[in-house]
Each structure stands twice: as structure tokens, then as C-alpha cells.
Amino acid sequence: MNPVRQSFNRAASSYDAVGDLQHQVATSLTAFIKTKLSANFDGHLLDAGCGTGYCLGQLVPSYPAAKFIAVDFAERMLQQLPADPRALGINANLENLPVCTGKINTYLSSLAWQWCDATRAAKEAARVLKPQGELFVATLVTGTFQELAHGLQVCGLNPDQHLLRCTSRAQIQSALEAADIEVLTLSSTRITTWHADFSALRHSIRGVGANHLPQQTTPALNRQTRMQLIEAYEGLRTARGLPLSYEVLTIHARKR
Ligand SMILES: C[S@@+](CC[C@H](N)C(=O)[O-])C[C@H]1O[C@@H](n2cnc3c(N)ncnc32)[C@H](O)[C@@H]1O
């Protein structure tokens, strides 16, 4: 099985307890959707990479006439979806959706695209969207985990081999344009989380299943390098603790 998928399966039961940052991003994305989608929306809304269904939980009560499709490739995440006759859970890859062409009115995805090939994700979103259908995506871009990258560099290691390689804002924008999706707004926000120590910081990543990388990686750090990394990271400590930053790109777009 794909190691990223396996890792999200393992994290399914701890995800909601650890995923404060993920909930913060999802809350802000769904609040934004509510400003754009009228309360009598009665079309199909697809959540790509739905996880435990946090976004659906925010949207289902506000759209009593809508039909929801929730897709995730980690089946144990899907098992956590709240039961609702209007929400259909599908175990599938968002790069290859088992959904008819042009069926979806509104596509949303919160913090899943960074695990995918943005070009393929955008192309597939464009395929399932109706013409003029809207897309709302929050994803991580370059600059995410910059403190960890700095610590690894201090230890003489290549961050690309140890951290999730995020796409840039410009690459996402070109992927959307190439898929015939018109970008309406793009906004970046840096969210910094604070941790008592390095082990709590690592737990915030592992607990949501974000510890396996899609790219080929080098073996785990040995004890000596890990100690060196912790020492370098301690240099970033402030009164709030150790920082870990996420660069979140929020996109609102429309299929041409
Ligand atoms: C960080 S979680 C976000 C979950 C949810 N959207 C939220 O806001 O709480 C990322 C989710 O995307 C899913 N995912 C990652 N890559 C995927 C892919 N290619 N196809 C389908 N699901 C994917 C993972 O299994 C995981 O449940």
C-alpha cells in the first residue's frame, strides 16, 4: 500500500484530537465557502481528501438541500465520517475520482492537495466540475516547515529528503490555469504553531498522519544527528515555545 495512505490510515483515530491546525484551516475555508454559496444551494458538493469529515460537519447543517460526496484514499479516515443520508463516502484517489464528468457544482479540498501532484489534482477537479462550477482549496505551499528546514540545513542535511516538498503558489496557479480553471482569488497565510519541546512538535505532525513522504527519502536520522537537530531547533525557542510554521494557500476558482 502507498505509505502516505497507510500513514493516514494509522492516524485516523488520533487525527481529530491532534489536528488543531487542520481544524483551523478547515474552519476558515468552510466559513469562506459560506460567504460565497447561497443557503438554498441544492447541487453536489465534493470534499476531496475529506479525512474524518470535519469540513462536512461545518457545511452539512448550513445546506439542507445539498448532496455531499466525501472522498479519501484512507479508508479508516472515511470510517470516521458522521453518518448522514445526504453524504456519500467514497474510498478513492482524488487524482482519479470515480465521479462522472461535469457532475459537481462545488469542489472543496482542505489540506490534501499538498500530498498530490497539483497538476493531476487540478485536472481531475476540472473534469468533475460543471462549467462555471466553483473550486475552494486550501493547501500547503513552499515555506511550510521552514524552521525544520533550517534545522536540517544546520546539520548538513538536505531538507528535500526529509520534509514534504511543497509546491509553490505560482505552480499551483499554473496547474489551475492549465486545467481551464479561472483563479478568482489566491491568498497566503502563515500559521505558526508553538510546542513545548521537539517531541511535542513531532507528535503534532505524526498524530495527523503527515509523517510519511511521497518522495524517496533517506534513512531515519541517527541519534547523534537527531540531538544536533534538536539543539539547532532550540535556538529558535521563544517565550511561546518552539515554532513550526505552515504556509497555507487558499484558492477560490471557477471552471471555465
Ligand atoms: C491533513 S488531512 C485533511 C483532512 C480533512 N480535509 C480536514 O480538513 O480535516 C489530509 C487527508 O487527505 C487524504 N489524502 C491525501 N492524498 C490523497 C489522495 N491522493 N486522494 C485522496 N485522499 C488523499 C488523506 O488520507 C487525509 O485524510
Short mmCIF file of C-alpha atoms and ligand atoms in Angstrom, two decimals:
data_model
loop_
_atom_site.label_atom_id
_atom_site.label_comp_id
_atom_site.label_asym_id
_atom_site.label_seq_id
_atom_site.Cartn_x
_atom_site.Cartn_y
_atom_site.Cartn_z
CA MET A 1 0.00 0.00 0.00
CA ASN A 2 1.08 3.60 -0.65
CA PRO A 3 2.99 4.64 2.54
CA VAL A 4 1.26 8.04 2.69
CA ARG A 5 -2.14 6.37 2.60
CA GLN A 6 -1.00 3.86 5.22
CA SER A 7 0.16 6.67 7.45
CA PHE A 8 -3.21 8.48 7.22
CA ASN A 9 -5.00 5.19 7.94
CA ARG A 10 -2.91 4.77 11.09
CA ALA A 11 -3.64 8.34 12.19
CA ALA A 12 -7.43 8.16 11.66
CA SER A 13 -8.29 7.59 15.32
CA SER A 14 -5.94 10.31 16.69
CA TYR A 15 -6.49 12.84 13.88
CA ASP A 16 -9.25 14.93 15.44
CA ALA A 17 -7.56 15.11 18.85
CA VAL A 18 -4.25 16.33 17.39
CA GLY A 19 -5.39 18.24 14.31
CA ASP A 20 -5.85 21.77 15.70
CA LEU A 21 -4.05 23.39 12.79
CA GLN A 22 -6.01 21.26 10.30
CA HIS A 23 -9.30 22.21 12.00
CA GLN A 24 -8.32 25.90 11.98
CA VAL A 25 -7.67 25.80 8.22
CA ALA A 26 -10.86 23.81 7.52
CA THR A 27 -12.96 26.18 9.66
CA SER A 28 -11.62 29.17 7.80
CA LEU A 29 -12.12 27.53 4.36
CA THR A 30 -15.72 26.47 5.11
CA ALA A 31 -16.51 29.92 6.57
CA PHE A 32 -15.25 31.40 3.28
CA ILE A 33 -17.40 28.94 1.28
CA LYS A 34 -20.45 30.03 3.28
CA THR A 35 -19.88 33.62 2.18
CA LYS A 36 -19.97 32.52 -1.49
CA LEU A 37 -22.56 29.72 -1.58
CA SER A 38 -26.20 30.59 -1.04
CA ALA A 39 -28.11 28.78 1.72
CA ASN A 40 -30.51 27.25 -0.84
CA PHE A 41 -27.68 25.57 -2.79
CA ASP A 42 -29.09 22.22 -3.93
CA GLY A 43 -26.28 20.86 -6.08
CA HIS A 44 -23.44 18.36 -5.50
CA LEU A 45 -20.56 19.40 -3.27
CA LEU A 46 -17.44 17.21 -3.30
CA ASP A 47 -14.87 17.20 -0.49
CA ALA A 48 -11.59 15.81 -1.89
CA GLY A 49 -9.36 14.33 0.84
CA CYS A 50 -12.16 14.66 3.40
CA GLY A 51 -10.32 12.92 6.28
CA THR A 52 -12.69 12.40 9.20
CA GLY A 53 -15.29 14.72 7.65
CA TYR A 54 -14.53 17.90 9.58
CA CYS A 55 -15.43 20.16 6.61
CA LEU A 56 -18.68 18.30 6.01
CA GLY A 57 -19.54 18.77 9.69
CA GLN A 58 -19.24 22.53 9.14
CA LEU A 59 -21.25 22.58 5.89
CA VAL A 60 -23.98 19.91 6.05
CA PRO A 61 -26.19 21.80 8.58
CA SER A 62 -25.96 25.03 6.51
CA TYR A 63 -27.05 23.44 3.21
CA PRO A 64 -30.15 21.31 3.81
CA ALA A 65 -30.85 20.83 0.09
CA ALA A 66 -27.28 19.94 -0.99
CA LYS A 67 -25.85 16.48 -1.77
CA PHE A 68 -22.37 15.76 -0.42
CA ILE A 69 -19.67 13.44 -1.75
CA ALA A 70 -16.70 12.83 0.54
CA VAL A 71 -13.60 11.22 -0.98
CA ASP A 72 -10.49 9.93 0.76
CA PHE A 73 -7.96 7.26 -0.13
CA ALA A 74 -7.52 6.28 3.55
CA GLU A 75 -10.48 4.01 4.31
CA ARG A 76 -10.07 4.37 8.09
CA MET A 77 -10.46 8.14 7.77
CA LEU A 78 -13.72 7.56 5.90
CA GLN A 79 -14.93 5.23 8.66
CA GLN A 80 -14.93 8.26 10.99
CA LEU A 81 -17.36 10.23 8.76
CA PRO A 82 -20.51 11.21 10.63
CA ALA A 83 -23.46 9.18 9.30
CA ASP A 84 -25.70 11.34 7.13
CA PRO A 85 -28.04 10.12 4.37
CA ARG A 86 -27.06 13.16 2.26
CA ALA A 87 -23.33 12.38 2.41
CA LEU A 88 -21.78 9.62 0.30
CA GLY A 89 -18.28 8.50 1.36
CA ILE A 90 -16.06 7.16 -1.43
CA ASN A 91 -12.70 5.45 -0.91
CA ALA A 92 -10.69 6.76 -3.87
CA ASN A 93 -7.75 8.83 -5.00
CA LEU A 94 -8.57 12.49 -5.65
CA GLU A 95 -6.31 12.36 -8.70
CA ASN A 96 -8.65 9.77 -10.23
CA LEU A 97 -12.18 10.34 -8.95
CA PRO A 98 -14.91 7.75 -9.60
CA VAL A 99 -17.33 10.61 -10.37
CA CYS A 100 -18.97 11.42 -13.71
CA THR A 101 -17.57 14.26 -15.79
CA GLY A 102 -19.39 17.55 -15.11
CA LYS A 103 -21.38 16.27 -12.10
CA ILE A 104 -20.05 18.54 -9.35
CA ASN A 105 -21.20 22.11 -8.66
CA THR A 106 -18.76 22.87 -5.84
CA TYR A 107 -15.37 21.24 -5.20
CA LEU A 108 -13.56 21.71 -1.93
CA SER A 109 -10.35 20.34 -0.51
CA SER A 110 -8.67 21.27 2.75
CA LEU A 111 -5.04 20.31 3.30
CA ALA A 112 -5.00 17.32 0.96
CA TRP A 113 -3.55 18.71 -2.30
CA GLN A 114 -0.05 19.03 -0.84
CA TRP A 115 0.07 15.22 -0.81
CA CYS A 116 -0.74 15.03 -4.51
CA ASP A 117 0.55 16.07 -7.87
CA ALA A 118 -1.10 19.51 -8.18
CA THR A 119 -1.35 19.23 -11.97
CA ARG A 120 -3.23 15.93 -11.77
CA ALA A 121 -5.42 17.12 -8.86
CA ALA A 122 -6.39 20.30 -10.76
CA LYS A 123 -7.08 18.40 -14.00
CA GLU A 124 -9.32 15.93 -12.18
CA ALA A 125 -11.15 18.73 -10.33
CA ALA A 126 -11.77 20.40 -13.69
CA ARG A 127 -13.09 17.16 -15.18
CA VAL A 128 -15.70 16.56 -12.45
CA LEU A 129 -16.80 20.21 -12.17
CA LYS A 130 -19.71 21.56 -14.21
CA PRO A 131 -18.89 24.59 -16.37
CA GLN A 132 -18.93 27.62 -14.01
CA GLY A 133 -18.63 25.22 -11.06
CA GLU A 134 -16.62 26.61 -8.17
CA LEU A 135 -13.47 25.31 -6.50
CA PHE A 136 -12.27 26.10 -2.97
CA VAL A 137 -8.91 24.66 -1.97
CA ALA A 138 -6.60 25.22 1.00
CA THR A 139 -3.18 23.68 0.55
CA LEU A 140 0.34 23.98 1.88
CA VAL A 141 2.96 25.69 -0.25
CA THR A 142 6.67 26.47 -0.17
CA GLY A 143 7.73 27.95 3.17
CA THR A 144 5.90 25.30 5.20
CA PHE A 145 8.10 23.82 7.96
CA GLN A 146 10.77 26.46 7.29
CA GLU A 147 12.12 26.06 10.84
CA LEU A 148 12.63 22.32 10.35
CA ALA A 149 14.31 23.02 7.01
CA HIS A 150 16.64 25.45 8.76
CA GLY A 151 17.49 22.90 11.49
CA LEU A 152 18.22 20.18 8.93
CA GLN A 153 20.47 22.54 6.96
CA VAL A 154 22.40 23.39 10.15
CA CYS A 155 23.01 19.62 10.49
CA GLY A 156 24.29 19.47 6.89
CA LEU A 157 21.19 17.61 5.67
CA ASN A 158 19.06 18.28 2.60
CA PRO A 159 15.53 19.31 3.74
CA ASP A 160 14.07 17.97 0.47
CA GLN A 161 14.98 14.44 1.57
CA HIS A 162 13.33 14.73 4.99
CA LEU A 163 10.37 17.08 4.62
CA LEU A 164 7.24 17.23 2.50
CA ARG A 165 8.22 19.00 -0.72
CA CYS A 166 5.53 21.63 -1.16
CA THR A 167 4.62 23.16 -4.49
CA SER A 168 4.93 26.92 -4.93
CA ARG A 169 1.98 29.31 -5.18
CA ALA A 170 2.93 30.01 -8.83
CA GLN A 171 2.99 26.28 -9.69
CA ILE A 172 -0.50 25.78 -8.23
CA GLN A 173 -1.78 28.79 -10.13
CA SER A 174 -0.35 27.46 -13.42
CA ALA A 175 -1.78 23.97 -12.73
CA LEU A 176 -5.25 25.51 -12.34
CA GLU A 177 -4.96 27.72 -15.40
CA ALA A 178 -3.70 24.74 -17.46
CA ALA A 179 -6.78 22.78 -16.34
CA ASP A 180 -9.04 25.56 -17.61
CA ILE A 181 -9.92 26.76 -14.14
CA GLU A 182 -10.03 30.52 -13.70
CA VAL A 183 -8.44 31.67 -10.45
CA LEU A 184 -10.64 34.28 -8.74
CA THR A 185 -8.67 34.81 -5.55
CA LEU A 186 -5.46 33.41 -4.07
CA SER A 187 -4.35 34.30 -0.58
CA SER A 188 -1.47 33.09 1.55
CA THR A 189 -1.43 32.93 5.33
CA ARG A 190 1.40 31.80 7.56
CA ILE A 191 0.18 29.93 10.63
CA THR A 192 2.76 29.25 13.31
CA THR A 193 2.08 26.58 15.89
CA TRP A 194 4.02 26.51 19.18
CA HIS A 195 5.31 23.46 21.02
CA ALA A 196 6.75 22.78 24.48
CA ASP A 197 9.56 20.62 23.09
CA PHE A 198 10.76 18.85 19.96
CA SER A 199 8.92 15.67 20.78
CA ALA A 200 5.57 17.53 21.10
CA LEU A 201 6.34 19.24 17.78
CA ARG A 202 6.97 15.88 16.07
CA HIS A 203 3.78 14.49 17.63
CA SER A 204 1.78 17.32 16.03
CA ILE A 205 2.97 16.04 12.63
CA ARG A 206 2.79 12.27 13.29
CA GLY A 207 -0.60 12.43 15.05
CA VAL A 208 -2.33 13.67 11.90
CA GLY A 209 -0.53 11.11 9.71
CA ALA A 210 1.69 13.64 7.98
CA ASN A 211 4.95 11.84 8.74
CA HIS A 212 5.38 9.74 5.58
CA LEU A 213 6.64 11.48 2.50
CA PRO A 214 5.57 10.83 -1.08
CA GLN A 215 9.12 11.31 -2.33
CA GLN A 216 12.03 8.91 -1.87
CA THR A 217 13.68 9.63 1.49
CA THR A 218 16.97 8.88 3.13
CA PRO A 219 17.02 6.61 6.22
CA ALA A 220 15.82 7.99 9.59
CA LEU A 221 18.23 10.29 11.42
CA ASN A 222 20.66 8.58 13.78
CA ARG A 223 20.71 9.54 17.45
CA GLN A 224 23.64 11.94 17.10
CA THR A 225 22.09 13.86 14.18
CA ARG A 226 18.73 13.98 15.94
CA MET A 227 20.39 15.52 19.01
CA GLN A 228 22.13 18.05 16.74
CA LEU A 229 18.81 18.91 15.11
CA ILE A 230 17.11 19.39 18.48
CA GLU A 231 19.95 21.66 19.58
CA ALA A 232 19.66 23.75 16.39
CA TYR A 233 15.88 23.94 16.85
CA GLU A 234 16.26 25.07 20.47
CA GLY A 235 17.96 28.19 19.07
CA LEU A 236 14.51 29.19 17.70
CA ARG A 237 12.75 28.94 21.07
CA THR A 238 10.78 31.97 22.23
CA ALA A 239 8.64 32.52 25.33
CA ARG A 240 5.83 30.68 23.47
CA GLY A 241 7.92 27.58 22.83
CA LEU A 242 9.31 26.02 19.64
CA PRO A 243 7.74 27.34 16.41
CA LEU A 244 6.52 25.29 13.45
CA SER A 245 5.11 27.25 10.52
CA TYR A 246 2.64 26.30 7.84
CA GLU A 247 2.23 28.40 4.67
CA VAL A 248 -1.41 27.98 3.71
CA LEU A 249 -2.63 28.96 0.26
CA THR A 250 -6.40 29.44 -0.09
CA ILE A 251 -7.81 29.38 -3.61
CA HIS A 252 -11.21 30.32 -4.94
CA ALA A 253 -11.59 29.49 -8.60
CA ARG A 254 -14.16 28.74 -11.29
CA LYS A 255 -14.23 26.15 -14.08
CA ARG A 256 -14.41 27.94 -17.43
C1 LIG B 1 -4.42 16.62 6.55
S1 LIG B 1 -5.75 15.56 6.17
C2 LIG B 1 -7.08 16.71 5.91
C3 LIG B 1 -8.42 16.08 6.12
C4 LIG B 1 -9.62 17.00 6.01
N1 LIG B 1 -9.72 17.61 4.72
C5 LIG B 1 -9.59 18.06 7.10
O1 LIG B 1 -9.57 19.24 6.76
O2 LIG B 1 -9.64 17.71 8.29
C6 LIG B 1 -5.39 15.03 4.51
C7 LIG B 1 -6.34 13.97 4.02
O3 LIG B 1 -6.16 13.83 2.61
C8 LIG B 1 -6.17 12.47 2.28
N2 LIG B 1 -5.43 12.32 1.02
C9 LIG B 1 -4.13 12.63 0.77
N3 LIG B 1 -3.82 12.38 -0.51
C10 LIG B 1 -4.95 11.89 -1.09
C11 LIG B 1 -5.27 11.44 -2.39
N4 LIG B 1 -4.36 11.43 -3.37
N5 LIG B 1 -6.52 11.01 -2.64
C12 LIG B 1 -7.47 11.01 -1.64
N6 LIG B 1 -7.23 11.40 -0.38
C13 LIG B 1 -5.98 11.86 -0.11
C14 LIG B 1 -5.53 11.77 3.47
O4 LIG B 1 -5.88 10.40 3.55
C15 LIG B 1 -6.09 12.59 4.63
O5 LIG B 1 -7.29 12.06 5.11
#
